[in-house]
Short mmCIF file of C-alpha atoms and ligand atoms in Angstrom, two decimals:
data_model
loop_
_atom_site.label_atom_id
_atom_site.label_comp_id
_atom_site.label_asym_id
_atom_site.label_seq_id
_atom_site.Cartn_x
_atom_site.Cartn_y
_atom_site.Cartn_z
CA UNK A 1 33.85 -2.00 22.72
CA UNK A 2 30.53 -0.62 23.87
CA UNK A 3 28.57 -3.77 24.81
CA UNK A 4 25.38 -2.29 23.36
CA UNK A 5 26.85 -2.19 19.90
CA UNK A 6 27.47 -5.20 17.79
CA UNK A 7 27.66 -5.87 14.10
CA UNK A 8 24.19 -5.82 12.55
CA UNK A 9 23.65 -6.48 8.90
CA UNK A 10 21.04 -4.59 6.86
CA UNK A 11 17.55 -5.32 8.14
CA UNK A 12 16.32 -8.65 6.78
CA UNK A 13 13.45 -8.09 4.40
CA UNK A 14 10.56 -10.46 4.63
CA UNK A 15 8.40 -11.41 1.68
CA UNK A 16 9.47 -10.77 -1.91
CA UNK A 17 12.94 -9.44 -2.78
CA UNK A 18 13.24 -5.67 -2.45
CA UNK A 19 13.15 -5.11 -6.21
CA UNK A 20 9.64 -6.59 -6.29
CA UNK A 21 8.34 -5.05 -3.09
CA UNK A 22 5.63 -2.44 -3.22
CA UNK A 23 3.89 -0.09 -0.87
CA UNK A 24 0.14 -0.35 -1.09
CA UNK A 25 -1.91 2.60 0.08
CA UNK A 26 -5.66 2.98 0.37
CA UNK A 27 -5.92 6.74 0.29
CA UNK A 28 -8.32 9.15 1.91
CA UNK A 29 -7.61 8.57 5.60
CA UNK A 30 -6.73 11.72 7.58
CA UNK A 31 -3.66 11.49 9.81
CA UNK A 32 -3.72 12.05 13.57
CA UNK A 33 -1.34 11.41 16.44
CA UNK A 34 2.34 11.61 17.21
CA UNK A 35 5.39 10.59 15.26
CA UNK A 36 9.12 10.79 16.00
CA UNK A 37 11.87 11.77 13.55
CA UNK A 38 15.13 9.91 13.11
CA UNK A 39 18.63 11.35 12.83
CA UNK A 40 19.54 13.10 9.57
CA UNK A 41 20.87 10.87 6.81
CA UNK A 42 22.86 13.67 5.22
CA UNK A 43 24.63 14.39 8.50
CA UNK A 44 25.37 10.79 9.52
CA UNK A 45 26.93 9.82 6.19
CA UNK A 46 29.40 12.72 6.27
CA UNK A 47 30.31 12.13 9.91
CA UNK A 48 31.02 8.49 9.06
CA UNK A 49 33.44 9.72 6.37
CA UNK A 50 35.00 12.23 8.77
CA UNK A 51 35.68 9.42 11.25
CA UNK A 52 38.47 8.39 8.84
CA UNK A 53 40.48 11.34 10.20
CA UNK A 54 40.88 9.73 13.60
CA UNK A 55 43.29 7.08 14.82
CA UNK A 56 40.78 5.91 17.36
CA UNK A 57 37.12 5.21 17.96
CA UNK A 58 34.20 7.51 17.22
CA UNK A 59 30.60 6.75 18.06
CA UNK A 60 27.62 8.36 16.36
CA UNK A 61 24.28 8.43 18.13
CA UNK A 62 20.73 8.90 16.82
CA UNK A 63 21.62 7.05 13.61
CA UNK A 64 18.70 5.99 11.40
CA UNK A 65 18.44 2.44 10.01
CA UNK A 66 18.99 3.21 6.33
CA UNK A 67 20.57 1.27 3.50
CA UNK A 68 22.79 4.32 2.81
CA UNK A 69 24.30 3.97 6.29
CA UNK A 70 25.16 0.33 5.54
CA UNK A 71 26.58 1.35 2.17
CA UNK A 72 28.80 4.02 3.74
CA UNK A 73 29.90 1.43 6.30
CA UNK A 74 30.94 -0.90 3.44
CA UNK A 75 33.01 1.88 1.89
CA UNK A 76 34.92 2.79 5.01
CA UNK A 77 35.36 -0.91 5.88
CA UNK A 78 36.88 -1.32 2.43
CA UNK A 79 39.42 1.35 3.41
CA UNK A 80 40.36 -0.64 6.52
CA UNK A 81 38.11 0.79 9.25
CA UNK A 82 36.10 -1.37 11.61
CA UNK A 83 32.43 -0.37 11.65
CA UNK A 84 29.80 -1.72 14.01
CA UNK A 85 26.21 -0.75 13.42
CA UNK A 86 23.85 -1.15 16.35
CA UNK A 87 20.40 0.07 17.33
CA UNK A 88 20.59 3.83 16.67
CA UNK A 89 24.40 3.88 16.88
CA UNK A 90 27.43 3.46 14.69
CA UNK A 91 30.90 2.83 16.10
CA UNK A 92 33.89 3.38 13.84
CA UNK A 93 37.48 2.50 14.56
CA UNK A 94 39.61 4.01 11.80
CA UNK A 95 42.96 3.26 13.47
CA UNK A 96 43.95 0.68 10.88
CA UNK A 97 42.82 2.37 7.69
CA UNK A 98 45.40 1.35 5.11
CA UNK A 99 43.74 1.73 1.74
CA UNK A 100 43.20 5.10 0.06
CA UNK A 101 41.09 3.98 -2.87
CA UNK A 102 37.29 4.14 -2.95
CA UNK A 103 36.31 2.08 -5.98
CA UNK A 104 33.63 2.75 -8.57
CA UNK A 105 31.39 -0.18 -7.61
CA UNK A 106 30.97 1.31 -4.12
CA UNK A 107 31.03 5.09 -4.81
CA UNK A 108 28.58 4.78 -7.71
CA UNK A 109 26.01 3.33 -5.31
CA UNK A 110 26.30 6.18 -2.83
CA UNK A 111 27.32 9.62 -4.06
CA UNK A 112 27.77 10.87 -0.48
CA UNK A 113 30.79 8.57 -0.21
CA UNK A 114 32.76 11.01 -2.39
CA UNK A 115 33.27 12.91 0.87
CA UNK A 116 35.93 10.34 1.91
CA UNK A 117 38.25 12.28 -0.41
CA UNK A 118 38.90 15.16 2.04
CA UNK A 119 39.66 13.05 5.14
CA UNK A 120 41.87 10.59 3.21
CA UNK A 121 43.86 13.43 1.69
CA UNK A 122 44.22 15.13 5.08
CA UNK A 123 45.36 12.05 7.00
CA UNK A 124 47.28 10.04 4.38
CA UNK A 125 48.24 12.78 1.88
CA UNK A 126 46.75 10.73 -0.92
CA UNK A 127 43.40 9.47 -2.14
CA UNK A 128 41.94 7.80 -5.20
CA UNK A 129 38.18 8.09 -5.28
CA UNK A 130 35.90 7.13 -8.13
CA UNK A 131 34.00 9.97 -9.76
CA UNK A 132 30.41 9.45 -8.70
CA UNK A 133 28.94 10.38 -12.09
CA UNK A 134 25.53 11.90 -12.71
CA UNK A 135 22.32 10.50 -11.27
CA UNK A 136 18.57 10.52 -11.76
CA UNK A 137 18.25 14.12 -10.53
CA UNK A 138 21.11 15.90 -12.25
CA UNK A 139 24.65 16.18 -13.46
CA UNK A 140 26.14 16.69 -9.98
CA UNK A 141 29.55 18.13 -10.83
CA UNK A 142 32.60 18.10 -8.56
CA UNK A 143 34.56 21.03 -10.01
CA UNK A 144 34.29 23.04 -6.77
CA UNK A 145 35.68 20.16 -4.71
CA UNK A 146 38.57 19.88 -7.13
CA UNK A 147 39.34 23.60 -7.19
CA UNK A 148 39.15 23.96 -3.40
CA UNK A 149 41.51 21.05 -2.74
CA UNK A 150 43.96 22.44 -5.31
CA UNK A 151 43.89 25.79 -3.50
CA UNK A 152 44.90 23.94 -0.32
CA UNK A 153 47.96 22.74 -2.21
CA UNK A 154 46.85 19.31 -3.41
CA UNK A 155 47.54 17.97 -6.84
CA UNK A 156 44.23 16.78 -8.17
CA UNK A 157 43.77 14.94 -11.44
CA UNK A 158 41.06 12.92 -13.10
CA UNK A 159 42.00 9.77 -14.95
CA UNK A 160 39.88 6.85 -16.16
CA UNK A 161 36.93 7.85 -14.00
CA UNK A 162 38.92 8.38 -10.81
CA UNK A 163 39.93 11.49 -8.92
CA UNK A 164 43.54 11.27 -7.76
CA UNK A 165 44.57 13.70 -5.07
CA UNK A 166 47.90 13.97 -3.29
CA UNK A 167 49.81 16.57 -1.32
CA UNK A 168 53.08 16.60 0.60
CA UNK A 169 51.30 19.03 2.87
CA UNK A 170 48.12 21.04 2.75
CA UNK A 171 48.33 24.74 3.59
CA UNK A 172 45.36 26.78 4.71
CA UNK A 173 44.07 29.56 2.47
CA UNK A 174 40.91 31.52 1.65
CA UNK A 175 38.59 29.61 -0.70
CA UNK A 176 35.56 31.16 -2.35
CA UNK A 177 32.89 28.73 -3.57
CA UNK A 178 31.03 29.91 -6.65
CA UNK A 179 27.96 28.25 -5.24
CA UNK A 180 27.35 27.02 -1.71
CA UNK A 181 27.76 23.32 -2.51
CA UNK A 182 27.28 20.99 0.44
CA UNK A 183 29.67 18.36 -0.82
CA UNK A 184 32.43 20.85 -1.72
CA UNK A 185 32.10 22.60 1.65
CA UNK A 186 32.40 19.22 3.38
CA UNK A 187 35.36 17.91 1.40
CA UNK A 188 37.31 21.16 1.74
CA UNK A 189 36.45 21.53 5.42
CA UNK A 190 37.58 17.97 6.20
CA UNK A 191 40.78 18.28 4.18
CA UNK A 192 41.60 21.55 5.97
CA UNK A 193 41.28 20.00 9.46
CA UNK A 194 44.92 18.86 9.29
CA UNK A 195 46.25 21.61 6.99
CA UNK A 196 48.97 23.98 8.12
CA UNK A 197 47.45 27.30 9.26
CA UNK A 198 44.00 28.70 8.71
CA UNK A 199 41.50 27.95 5.94
CA UNK A 200 38.51 30.18 5.33
CA UNK A 201 35.66 28.96 3.14
CA UNK A 202 33.63 31.85 1.76
CA UNK A 203 30.09 31.28 0.45
CA UNK A 204 30.03 27.94 2.25
CA UNK A 205 26.86 25.84 2.45
CA UNK A 206 25.01 26.87 5.62
CA UNK A 207 22.95 23.71 6.08
CA UNK A 208 22.46 22.28 9.59
CA UNK A 209 24.17 19.06 8.44
CA UNK A 210 27.35 21.09 7.85
CA UNK A 211 27.14 22.43 11.40
CA UNK A 212 26.69 18.89 12.69
CA UNK A 213 29.79 17.83 10.75
CA UNK A 214 31.77 20.75 12.20
CA UNK A 215 30.57 19.79 15.69
CA UNK A 216 31.84 16.29 15.01
CA UNK A 217 35.25 17.62 13.94
CA UNK A 218 35.47 19.83 17.03
CA UNK A 219 34.52 16.88 19.24
CA UNK A 220 37.44 14.84 17.83
CA UNK A 221 39.88 17.69 18.47
CA UNK A 222 39.65 19.80 15.29
CA UNK A 223 39.08 23.58 15.29
CA UNK A 224 36.21 24.85 13.18
CA UNK A 225 34.15 27.97 13.73
CA UNK A 226 31.45 29.68 11.72
CA UNK A 227 29.74 26.51 10.43
CA UNK A 228 26.10 27.31 9.77
CA UNK A 229 27.10 30.66 8.26
CA UNK A 230 28.51 31.49 4.82
CA UNK A 231 32.03 31.82 6.25
CA UNK A 232 33.66 28.79 7.86
CA UNK A 233 37.07 29.09 9.51
CA UNK A 234 39.18 25.99 9.99
CA UNK A 235 42.36 26.24 12.06
CA UNK A 236 44.59 23.32 11.19
CA UNK A 237 45.59 20.94 13.98
CA UNK A 238 48.03 18.03 14.11
CA UNK A 239 47.02 14.41 13.62
CA UNK A 240 48.11 13.73 17.21
CA UNK A 241 45.56 16.32 18.44
CA UNK A 242 42.68 14.20 17.12
CA UNK A 243 40.99 11.60 19.30
CA UNK A 244 37.80 9.56 19.53
CA UNK A 245 34.46 11.09 20.58
CA UNK A 246 30.76 10.41 20.86
CA UNK A 247 28.57 12.68 18.72
CA UNK A 248 24.80 13.05 18.42
CA UNK A 249 23.22 13.30 14.96
CA UNK A 250 20.78 16.18 14.39
CA UNK A 251 17.14 15.40 13.51
CA UNK A 252 16.25 14.73 9.89
CA UNK A 253 14.51 17.87 8.62
CA UNK A 254 13.50 16.12 5.39
CA UNK A 255 11.70 13.39 7.28
CA UNK A 256 9.96 16.06 9.39
CA UNK A 257 8.92 17.93 6.23
CA UNK A 258 7.59 14.70 4.74
CA UNK A 259 5.25 14.19 7.73
CA UNK A 260 4.14 17.83 7.56
CA UNK A 261 3.19 17.47 3.90
CA UNK A 262 1.54 14.09 4.46
CA UNK A 263 -0.93 15.57 6.95
CA UNK A 264 -1.53 18.57 4.69
CA UNK A 265 -2.37 16.20 1.83
CA UNK A 266 -4.74 13.99 3.82
CA UNK A 267 -6.21 16.38 6.36
CA UNK A 268 -5.81 15.86 10.11
CA UNK A 269 -3.59 17.05 12.90
CA UNK A 270 -0.24 15.57 13.90
CA UNK A 271 2.57 16.18 16.38
CA UNK A 272 6.13 15.62 15.20
CA UNK A 273 8.69 14.98 17.93
CA UNK A 274 12.48 14.85 17.76
CA UNK A 275 12.70 17.71 15.26
CA UNK A 276 14.59 21.00 15.31
CA UNK A 277 12.12 23.78 14.34
CA UNK A 278 15.02 26.19 13.63
CA UNK A 279 16.00 24.02 10.67
CA UNK A 280 12.56 24.25 9.12
CA UNK A 281 11.61 27.94 9.06
CA UNK A 282 11.43 28.18 5.26
CA UNK A 283 9.15 25.16 5.21
CA UNK A 284 6.99 26.33 8.12
CA UNK A 285 6.61 29.74 6.50
CA UNK A 286 5.53 28.15 3.21
CA UNK A 287 3.00 25.76 4.68
CA UNK A 288 1.51 28.47 6.87
CA UNK A 289 0.98 30.51 3.71
CA UNK A 290 -0.81 27.46 2.27
CA UNK A 291 -3.22 27.43 5.22
CA UNK A 292 -1.67 24.90 7.60
CA UNK A 293 -1.71 25.75 11.31
CA UNK A 294 1.73 25.23 12.80
CA UNK A 295 2.59 25.35 16.49
CA UNK A 296 6.11 25.01 17.82
CA UNK A 297 6.78 23.58 21.25
CA UNK A 298 10.35 24.03 22.42
CA UNK A 299 12.71 22.39 22.12
CA UNK A 300 11.87 19.70 19.59
CA UNK A 301 8.18 19.40 18.77
CA UNK A 302 6.07 20.77 15.93
CA UNK A 303 2.32 20.37 15.59
CA UNK A 304 0.73 20.68 12.15
CA UNK A 305 -2.98 20.94 11.50
CA UNK A 306 -4.21 20.78 7.93
CA UNK A 307 -6.78 23.16 6.44
CA UNK A 308 -9.92 21.61 4.90
CA UNK A 309 -8.22 22.32 1.56
CA UNK A 310 -4.70 23.66 1.25
CA UNK A 311 -4.07 26.75 -0.89
CA UNK A 312 -1.76 26.90 -3.90
CA UNK A 313 1.57 28.70 -3.62
CA UNK A 314 4.69 29.47 -5.65
CA UNK A 315 8.12 28.42 -4.52
CA UNK A 316 11.71 28.34 -5.64
CA UNK A 317 14.24 25.88 -4.29
CA UNK A 318 17.40 27.60 -3.06
CA UNK A 319 20.31 26.72 -0.80
CA UNK A 320 19.70 26.68 2.96
CA UNK A 321 18.16 28.60 4.71
CA UNK A 322 15.84 28.77 1.70
CA UNK A 323 13.28 26.16 0.72
CA UNK A 324 15.17 22.85 0.26
CA UNK A 325 15.26 21.02 -3.05
CA UNK A 326 14.89 17.77 -1.13
CA UNK A 327 11.35 18.75 -0.12
CA UNK A 328 10.27 20.04 -3.51
CA UNK A 329 8.86 16.73 -4.81
CA UNK A 330 7.05 15.88 -1.54
CA UNK A 331 5.39 19.32 -1.46
CA UNK A 332 4.36 19.01 -5.10
CA UNK A 333 2.00 16.20 -4.10
CA UNK A 334 0.18 18.56 -1.74
CA UNK A 335 0.01 21.29 -4.38
CA UNK A 336 -1.35 18.80 -6.92
CA UNK A 337 -4.65 18.76 -5.03
CA UNK A 338 -4.53 22.27 -3.54
CA UNK A 339 -6.93 25.07 -4.43
CA UNK A 340 -5.49 27.10 -7.31
CA UNK A 341 -2.40 27.03 -9.48
CA UNK A 342 1.15 26.81 -8.11
CA UNK A 343 4.52 27.26 -9.75
CA UNK A 344 7.59 25.44 -8.47
CA UNK A 345 10.99 26.56 -9.78
CA UNK A 346 13.88 24.16 -9.17
CA UNK A 347 17.25 25.91 -9.17
CA UNK A 348 19.51 23.31 -7.53
CA UNK A 349 19.24 20.35 -9.92
CA UNK A 350 18.62 20.20 -13.67
CA UNK A 351 16.38 17.16 -13.54
CA UNK A 352 14.47 16.97 -10.32
CA UNK A 353 10.96 16.64 -11.69
CA UNK A 354 11.00 12.89 -12.26
CA UNK A 355 7.96 12.51 -10.04
CA UNK A 356 5.81 14.57 -12.42
CA UNK A 357 5.09 11.80 -14.94
CA UNK A 358 4.02 9.49 -12.12
CA UNK A 359 1.85 12.15 -10.44
CA UNK A 360 0.14 12.68 -13.79
CA UNK A 361 -0.78 8.97 -13.72
CA UNK A 362 -2.59 9.87 -10.50
CA UNK A 363 -4.61 12.57 -12.32
CA UNK A 364 -2.38 15.52 -11.36
CA UNK A 365 -2.43 18.43 -13.82
CA UNK A 366 1.23 19.47 -14.08
CA UNK A 367 3.04 21.10 -17.00
CA UNK A 368 6.82 21.45 -17.11
CA UNK A 369 8.42 24.49 -18.71
CA UNK A 370 12.19 24.65 -18.36
CA UNK A 371 13.08 24.44 -14.69
CA UNK A 372 9.54 25.24 -13.58
CA UNK A 373 6.46 23.13 -12.99
CA UNK A 374 3.00 24.65 -13.27
CA UNK A 375 0.64 22.70 -11.04
CA UNK A 376 -3.12 23.21 -11.37
CA UNK A 377 -4.68 21.78 -8.25
CA UNK A 378 -7.28 19.09 -9.03
CA UNK A 379 -10.15 18.34 -6.63
CA UNK A 380 -8.85 14.82 -5.96
CA UNK A 381 -5.90 12.65 -6.99
CA UNK A 382 -6.64 9.11 -8.16
CA UNK A 383 -4.80 6.01 -6.97
CA UNK A 384 -2.59 4.29 -9.56
CA UNK A 385 0.47 2.07 -9.92
CA UNK A 386 3.53 4.32 -9.84
CA UNK A 387 7.27 3.90 -9.67
CA UNK A 388 9.79 6.05 -7.83
CA UNK A 389 12.97 7.17 -9.53
CA UNK A 390 14.78 8.66 -6.54
CA UNK A 391 14.45 9.05 -2.79
CA UNK A 392 12.36 12.21 -2.65
CA UNK A 393 10.20 11.17 -5.60
CA UNK A 394 9.35 8.05 -3.58
CA UNK A 395 8.20 10.24 -0.66
CA UNK A 396 6.19 12.38 -3.08
CA UNK A 397 4.33 9.36 -4.47
CA UNK A 398 3.56 8.02 -1.02
CA UNK A 399 2.09 11.38 0.04
CA UNK A 400 0.02 11.48 -3.15
CA UNK A 401 -1.17 7.92 -2.48
CA UNK A 402 -2.27 8.80 1.06
CA UNK A 403 -4.38 11.64 -0.35
CA UNK A 404 -5.76 9.89 -3.44
CA UNK A 405 -9.06 8.15 -4.02
CA UNK A 406 -8.62 4.40 -4.21
CA UNK A 407 -5.50 2.27 -4.18
CA UNK A 408 -1.96 3.38 -5.03
CA UNK A 409 0.91 0.92 -5.43
CA UNK A 410 4.40 2.40 -5.25
CA UNK A 411 7.41 0.42 -6.53
CA UNK A 412 11.09 1.34 -6.75
CA UNK A 413 11.37 1.10 -2.96
CA UNK A 414 15.15 0.72 -2.87
CA UNK A 415 15.21 4.52 -3.29
CA UNK A 416 12.91 5.02 -0.31
CA UNK A 417 14.93 2.75 1.96
CA UNK A 418 18.07 4.77 1.33
CA UNK A 419 16.70 7.74 3.22
CA UNK A 420 13.59 6.87 5.26
CA UNK A 421 13.53 4.53 8.24
CA UNK A 422 10.18 2.65 8.45
CA UNK A 423 8.23 5.47 6.79
CA UNK A 424 5.23 3.29 6.03
CA UNK A 425 5.06 1.98 9.63
CA UNK A 426 5.18 5.51 10.99
CA UNK A 427 2.45 6.70 8.61
CA UNK A 428 0.32 3.68 9.54
CA UNK A 429 0.82 4.66 13.19
CA UNK A 430 -0.76 8.01 12.30
CA UNK A 431 -3.80 6.29 10.80
CA UNK A 432 -2.74 5.86 7.18
CA UNK A 433 -3.82 2.65 5.42
CA UNK A 434 -0.38 1.84 4.08
CA UNK A 435 1.45 -1.50 3.89
CA UNK A 436 4.56 -2.95 2.32
CA UNK A 437 4.20 -6.27 0.46
N1 LIG B 501 27.66 21.49 -7.93
C1 LIG B 501 28.56 21.96 -8.87
N2 LIG B 501 29.88 21.77 -8.65
C2 LIG B 501 30.35 21.15 -7.54
C3 LIG B 501 29.44 20.69 -6.57
C4 LIG B 501 28.09 20.87 -6.79
O1 LIG B 501 28.15 22.51 -9.89
O2 LIG B 501 31.58 20.99 -7.41
C5 LIG B 501 26.23 21.64 -8.18
C6 LIG B 501 25.57 20.24 -8.30
O3 LIG B 501 25.67 19.76 -9.62
C7 LIG B 501 24.15 20.53 -7.87
C8 LIG B 501 24.29 21.68 -6.86
O4 LIG B 501 25.61 22.24 -7.06
O5 LIG B 501 23.41 20.97 -8.97
C9 LIG B 501 24.14 21.29 -5.41
O6 LIG B 501 25.12 20.33 -5.10
P1 LIG B 501 25.64 20.07 -3.61
O7 LIG B 501 27.08 19.81 -3.70
O8 LIG B 501 25.15 21.12 -2.69
O9 LIG B 501 24.87 18.71 -3.27
P2 LIG B 501 25.45 17.37 -2.69
O10 LIG B 501 26.40 17.65 -1.60
O11 LIG B 501 25.85 16.48 -3.80
C10 LIG B 501 23.66 17.21 -0.80
C11 LIG B 501 22.61 16.23 -0.37
C12 LIG B 501 21.47 16.22 -1.35
C13 LIG B 501 20.88 17.61 -1.45
C14 LIG B 501 21.98 18.63 -1.83
C15 LIG B 501 21.48 20.06 -1.87
C16 LIG B 501 23.85 14.52 0.73
C17 LIG B 501 24.30 13.10 0.77
N3 LIG B 501 23.17 14.89 -0.31
O12 LIG B 501 24.12 16.75 -2.05
O13 LIG B 501 20.49 15.35 -0.79
O14 LIG B 501 19.88 17.64 -2.43
O15 LIG B 501 23.06 18.52 -0.89
O16 LIG B 501 20.95 20.42 -0.65
O17 LIG B 501 24.12 15.27 1.64
C18 LIG B 501 18.70 13.82 -0.80
O18 LIG B 501 18.88 13.68 0.42
O19 LIG B 501 17.69 13.38 -1.40
C19 LIG B 501 19.71 14.54 -1.58
C20 LIG B 501 19.81 14.43 -2.90
#
């Protein structure tokens, strides 16, 4: 075992229990200085699931300290893997996995864990995984996962809230996804790693996290090409071809976007390190249009300087490489105090405007019509007590609080801690007056 890695339990929280914790922000301070991004949550979680393919040890580097990482560790431990979480690293030994059932009480807490279905089916020819159900942001169906696995030759059924999948053998084929779902691309890609012959996924999700997952699979001995494009080719290999590996997690583009929007909301000038600018072109293009000055320093630094007042803009969330749904709520907080009227159209989720009611408590002027939000920029947001309903809504409220007059108190922090590692400390390091109590 790597001596640097040992079992670490979720970070101990000081003060009141998490449910009662709040972030208190005295708004109005511009942000200056340097901040570093962590590894991407949505890449790490899937690579942890993919580690189930290997009879051996895989190590992930650049891993953020998030409750979701601990939750995924609990799920794969439940299946029989050994997981050690250390400072910035996770080590997984899946040699002794002997259980193929991911139960409701675990999957319902972390939807990303549904991606254990593909690796379990590939390696053990069977899996029973709880249906994750809907969540605060939308219905989140799994029909494309189901259809894709069936096309590979699996029998897939749903009974009493569980997906049952089994296959004597999986056989590669061409699978067209009606929409470029991340989760379906991942589950099908991971199931196909050990299928007989070649699988081609057409209209695959092109997100950088999918490429990172494919890099992981190639590092453990799989054969995937085309990840990052709409056509992914997986050449099946044998179980005995797979082996342990050490893989680096890509930077978290959502965290980077959150810092960009924070400085735009408050004014100031910040440098973001440990980021991949190629993953953020849609965001950089949008914020430039709004009046931010963006400079890119290869290979992994972006500087963002706010305008004295940002301009309104319209945007539509679309699959990568378009503007990401995960940054829609955080950007809305900038638009809420920008000059002019903006329209945001959300096309990925049915219900991803939960932040709007809370932003209105902070004096934002936002009207919802169908899947669009019309945002009339006000001169200044006002601090208020607000509650987050999901991860990105939490980021949105924190950005609004940094910009607002007076004090903002944000509760519902369990959502924030799922996806941001020490966000308030990093923002305080940039000059924000922000504390957790
Ligand atoms: N969809 C279907 N059928 C399917 C699969 C998806 O209709 O079989 C629909 C969903 O209902 C949803 C849309 O397609 O409306 C997009 O779903 P997708 O499968 O792409 O999303 P996901 O894999 O469940 C990941 C991220 C989300 C991110 C989306 C879109 C993780 C753990 N989650 O979810 O991240 O919003 O892709 O980019 O990777 C977040 O980080 O805050 C977050 C929610």
